[in-house]
Short mmCIF file of C-alpha atoms in Angstrom, two decimals:
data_model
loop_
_atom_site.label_atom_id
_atom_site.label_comp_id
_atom_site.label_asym_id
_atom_site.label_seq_id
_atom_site.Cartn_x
_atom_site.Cartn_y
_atom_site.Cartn_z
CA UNK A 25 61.57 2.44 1.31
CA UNK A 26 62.89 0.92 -1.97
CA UNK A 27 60.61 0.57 -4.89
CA UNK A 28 62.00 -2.96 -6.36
CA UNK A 29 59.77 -3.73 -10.03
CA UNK A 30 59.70 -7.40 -11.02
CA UNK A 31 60.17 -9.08 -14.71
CA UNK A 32 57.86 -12.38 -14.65
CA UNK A 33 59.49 -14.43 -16.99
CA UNK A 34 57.82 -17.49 -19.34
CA UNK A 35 59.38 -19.05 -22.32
CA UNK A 36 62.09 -16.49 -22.04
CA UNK A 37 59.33 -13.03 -22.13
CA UNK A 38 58.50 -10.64 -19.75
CA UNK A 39 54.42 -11.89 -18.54
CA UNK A 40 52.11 -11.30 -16.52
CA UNK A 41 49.17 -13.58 -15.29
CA UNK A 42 45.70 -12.47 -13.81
CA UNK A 43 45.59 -13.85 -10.39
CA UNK A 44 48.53 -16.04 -10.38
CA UNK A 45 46.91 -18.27 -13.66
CA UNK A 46 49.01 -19.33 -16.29
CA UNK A 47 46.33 -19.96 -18.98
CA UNK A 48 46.02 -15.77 -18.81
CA UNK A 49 49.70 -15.05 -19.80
CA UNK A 50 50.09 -11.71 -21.06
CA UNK A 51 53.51 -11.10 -22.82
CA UNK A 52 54.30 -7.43 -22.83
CA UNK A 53 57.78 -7.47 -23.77
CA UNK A 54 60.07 -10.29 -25.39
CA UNK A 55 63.05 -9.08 -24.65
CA UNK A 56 63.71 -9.01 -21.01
CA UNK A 57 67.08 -7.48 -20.81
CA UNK A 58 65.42 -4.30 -23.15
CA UNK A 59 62.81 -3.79 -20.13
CA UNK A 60 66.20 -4.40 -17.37
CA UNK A 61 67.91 -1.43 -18.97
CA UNK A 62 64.86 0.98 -19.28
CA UNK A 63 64.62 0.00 -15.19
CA UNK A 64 68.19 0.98 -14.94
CA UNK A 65 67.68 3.97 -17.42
CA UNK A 66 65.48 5.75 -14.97
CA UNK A 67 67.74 5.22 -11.92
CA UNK A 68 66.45 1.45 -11.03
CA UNK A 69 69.27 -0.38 -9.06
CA UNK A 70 67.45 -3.31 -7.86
CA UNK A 71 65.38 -6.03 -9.78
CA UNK A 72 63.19 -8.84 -8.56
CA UNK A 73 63.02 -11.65 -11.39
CA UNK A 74 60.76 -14.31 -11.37
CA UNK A 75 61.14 -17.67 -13.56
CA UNK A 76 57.78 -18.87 -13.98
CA UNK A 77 58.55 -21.69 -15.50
CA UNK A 78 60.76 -22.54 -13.22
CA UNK A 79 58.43 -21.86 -10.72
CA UNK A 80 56.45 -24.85 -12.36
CA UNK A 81 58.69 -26.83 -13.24
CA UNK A 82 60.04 -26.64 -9.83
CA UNK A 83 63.66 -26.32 -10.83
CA UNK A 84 65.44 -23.64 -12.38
CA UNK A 85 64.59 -22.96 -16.09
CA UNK A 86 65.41 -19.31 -17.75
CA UNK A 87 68.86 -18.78 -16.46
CA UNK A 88 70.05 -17.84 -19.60
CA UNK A 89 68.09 -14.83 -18.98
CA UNK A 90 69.10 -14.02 -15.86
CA UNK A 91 73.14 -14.32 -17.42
CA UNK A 92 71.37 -12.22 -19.95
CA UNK A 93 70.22 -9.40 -17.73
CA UNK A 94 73.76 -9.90 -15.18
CA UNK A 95 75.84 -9.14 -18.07
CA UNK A 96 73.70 -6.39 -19.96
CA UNK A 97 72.91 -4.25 -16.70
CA UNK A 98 74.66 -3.24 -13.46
CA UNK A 99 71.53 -4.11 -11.44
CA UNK A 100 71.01 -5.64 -7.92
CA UNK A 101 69.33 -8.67 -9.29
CA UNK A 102 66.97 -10.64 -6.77
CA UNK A 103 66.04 -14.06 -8.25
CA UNK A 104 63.24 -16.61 -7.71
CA UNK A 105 61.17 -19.12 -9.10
CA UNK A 106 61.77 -22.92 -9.12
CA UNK A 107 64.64 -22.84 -6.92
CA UNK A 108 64.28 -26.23 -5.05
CA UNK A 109 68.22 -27.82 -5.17
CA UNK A 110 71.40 -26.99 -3.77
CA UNK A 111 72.41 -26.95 -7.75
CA UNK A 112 69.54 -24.63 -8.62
CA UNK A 113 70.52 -22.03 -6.14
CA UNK A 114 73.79 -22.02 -7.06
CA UNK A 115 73.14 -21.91 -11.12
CA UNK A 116 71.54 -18.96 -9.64
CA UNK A 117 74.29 -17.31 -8.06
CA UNK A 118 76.77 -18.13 -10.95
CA UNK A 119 73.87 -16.83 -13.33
CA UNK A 120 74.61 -13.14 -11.99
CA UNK A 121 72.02 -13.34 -8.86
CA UNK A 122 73.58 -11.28 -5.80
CA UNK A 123 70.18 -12.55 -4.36
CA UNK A 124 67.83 -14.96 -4.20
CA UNK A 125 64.13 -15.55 -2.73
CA UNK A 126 63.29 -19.08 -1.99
CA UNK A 127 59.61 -19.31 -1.46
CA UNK A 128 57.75 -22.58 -1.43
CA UNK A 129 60.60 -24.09 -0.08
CA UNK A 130 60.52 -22.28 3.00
CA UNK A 131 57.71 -24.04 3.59
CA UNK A 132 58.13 -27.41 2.38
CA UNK A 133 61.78 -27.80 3.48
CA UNK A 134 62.58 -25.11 6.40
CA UNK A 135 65.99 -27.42 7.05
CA UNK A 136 67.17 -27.02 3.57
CA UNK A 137 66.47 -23.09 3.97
CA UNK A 138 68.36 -22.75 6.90
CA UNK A 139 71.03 -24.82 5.55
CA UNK A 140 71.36 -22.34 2.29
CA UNK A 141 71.75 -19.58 4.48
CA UNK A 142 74.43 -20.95 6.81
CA UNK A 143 76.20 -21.63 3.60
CA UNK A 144 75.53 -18.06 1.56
CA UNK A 145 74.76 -15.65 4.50
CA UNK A 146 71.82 -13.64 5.31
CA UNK A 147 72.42 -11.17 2.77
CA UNK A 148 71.94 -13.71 -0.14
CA UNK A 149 68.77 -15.27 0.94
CA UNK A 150 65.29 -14.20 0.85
CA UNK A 151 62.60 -16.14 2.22
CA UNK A 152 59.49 -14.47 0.25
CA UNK A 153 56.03 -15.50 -0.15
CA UNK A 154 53.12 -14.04 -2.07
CA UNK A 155 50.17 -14.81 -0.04
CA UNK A 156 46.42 -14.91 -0.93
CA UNK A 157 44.69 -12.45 1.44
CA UNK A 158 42.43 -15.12 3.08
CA UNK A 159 45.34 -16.29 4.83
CA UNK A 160 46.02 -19.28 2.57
CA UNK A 161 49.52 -18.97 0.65
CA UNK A 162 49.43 -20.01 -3.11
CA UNK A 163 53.20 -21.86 -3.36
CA UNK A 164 54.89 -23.93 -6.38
CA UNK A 165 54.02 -21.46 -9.11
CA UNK A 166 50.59 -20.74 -7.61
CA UNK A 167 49.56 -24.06 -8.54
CA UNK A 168 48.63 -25.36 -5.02
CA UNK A 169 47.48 -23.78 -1.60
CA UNK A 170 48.95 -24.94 1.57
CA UNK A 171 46.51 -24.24 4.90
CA UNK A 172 49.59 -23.08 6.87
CA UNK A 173 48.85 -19.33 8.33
CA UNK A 174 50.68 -16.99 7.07
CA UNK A 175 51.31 -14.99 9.90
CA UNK A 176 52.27 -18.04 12.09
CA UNK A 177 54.80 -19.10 9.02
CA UNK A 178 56.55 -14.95 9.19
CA UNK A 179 56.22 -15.10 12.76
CA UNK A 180 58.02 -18.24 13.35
CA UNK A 181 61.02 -17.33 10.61
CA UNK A 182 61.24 -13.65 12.50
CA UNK A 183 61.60 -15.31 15.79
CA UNK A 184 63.99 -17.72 14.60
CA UNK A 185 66.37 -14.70 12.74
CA UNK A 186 66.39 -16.89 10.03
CA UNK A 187 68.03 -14.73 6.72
CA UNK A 188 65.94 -11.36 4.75
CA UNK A 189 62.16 -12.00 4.80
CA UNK A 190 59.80 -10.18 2.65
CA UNK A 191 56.03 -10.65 2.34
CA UNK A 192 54.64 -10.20 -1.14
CA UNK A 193 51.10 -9.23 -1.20
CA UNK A 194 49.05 -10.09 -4.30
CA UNK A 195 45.44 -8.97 -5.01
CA UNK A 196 44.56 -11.79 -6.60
CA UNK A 197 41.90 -9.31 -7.86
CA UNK A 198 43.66 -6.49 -8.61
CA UNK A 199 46.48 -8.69 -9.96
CA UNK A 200 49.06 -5.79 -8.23
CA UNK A 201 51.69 -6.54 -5.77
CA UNK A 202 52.66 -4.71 -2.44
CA UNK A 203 56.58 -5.68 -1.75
CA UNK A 204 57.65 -4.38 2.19
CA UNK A 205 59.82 -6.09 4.71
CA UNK A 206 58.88 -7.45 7.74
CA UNK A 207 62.27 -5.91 9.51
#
């Protein structure tokens, strides 16, 4: 099992929000790349980064912090969060992603998915979700809920072979995440 932490990012600072709502932005550190190497410091080699804006703006938005954290650290870096285009996953990629998670998009746009792992490989390409527990999903920055099942969505991508799939689970109450593979 690998222990991955995430850095939620808004306006350039490490957040957090209270059940996926932006008006309840907490910063608890401004400087990203100081929170990367203190992961690293303790013997962290991979790291999930989120772009919230991004997220919401539905294209990518703090990639100078991802550069940022590439070129300050020697972690795995996993990226997500508003990655919609062709151009944002690869301003991902040439940010200093070995990774990325496309989420909502796996969704909205299975074709384009499949298409961005046919051109990157498996290895690149996570298709992740953080899912409300009542079996609704909360996609595009958890600004919307789509009524697709969740476990007919994981079950169809598993079937299919289609890239790395994770599920993230989210207590919307708890505001804590559970990260495990479906492989």
């Amino acid at each position: 099992m690998k222990i991955i932490p995430a850095i939620d990012i808004i306006d350039g600072k490490c957040v957090r929000l209270s059940k996926g709502d932006y008006n309840t932005k907490k910063i608890y550190n401004e400087d990203p790349v100081e929170v990367a190497k203190e992961f690293e410091s303790f013997g962290i080699r991979f790291l999930h980064v989120v772009d919230l804006d991004g997220a919401k703006s539905k294209h990518i938005v703090n990639q100078k912090v991802l550069e940022n954290i590439a070129s300050s650290t020697a972690l795995h870096i996993d990226f997500g969060g508003g990655l919609k285009s062709a151009e944002d996953i690869e301003t991902a990629f040439s940010s200093g992603a070995q990774q990325i998670t496309l989420g909502s998009i796996a969704v909205q746009n299975p074709e384009f998915c499949v298409e961005m792992i046919q051109k990157y490989g498996p290895d690149k390409i996570i298709l992740g979700r953080t899912l409300k527990t009542e079996r609704s999903k909360p996609p595009a920055g958890w600004k919307e809920v789509m009524k697709m099942w969740w476990i007919s969505f994981f079950s169809t991508r598993k079937r299919n072979s289609i890239g790395n799939m994770y599920r993230y689970f989210k207590g919307w109450n708890a505001g804590r995440s559970l990260h495990r593979s479906l492989y």
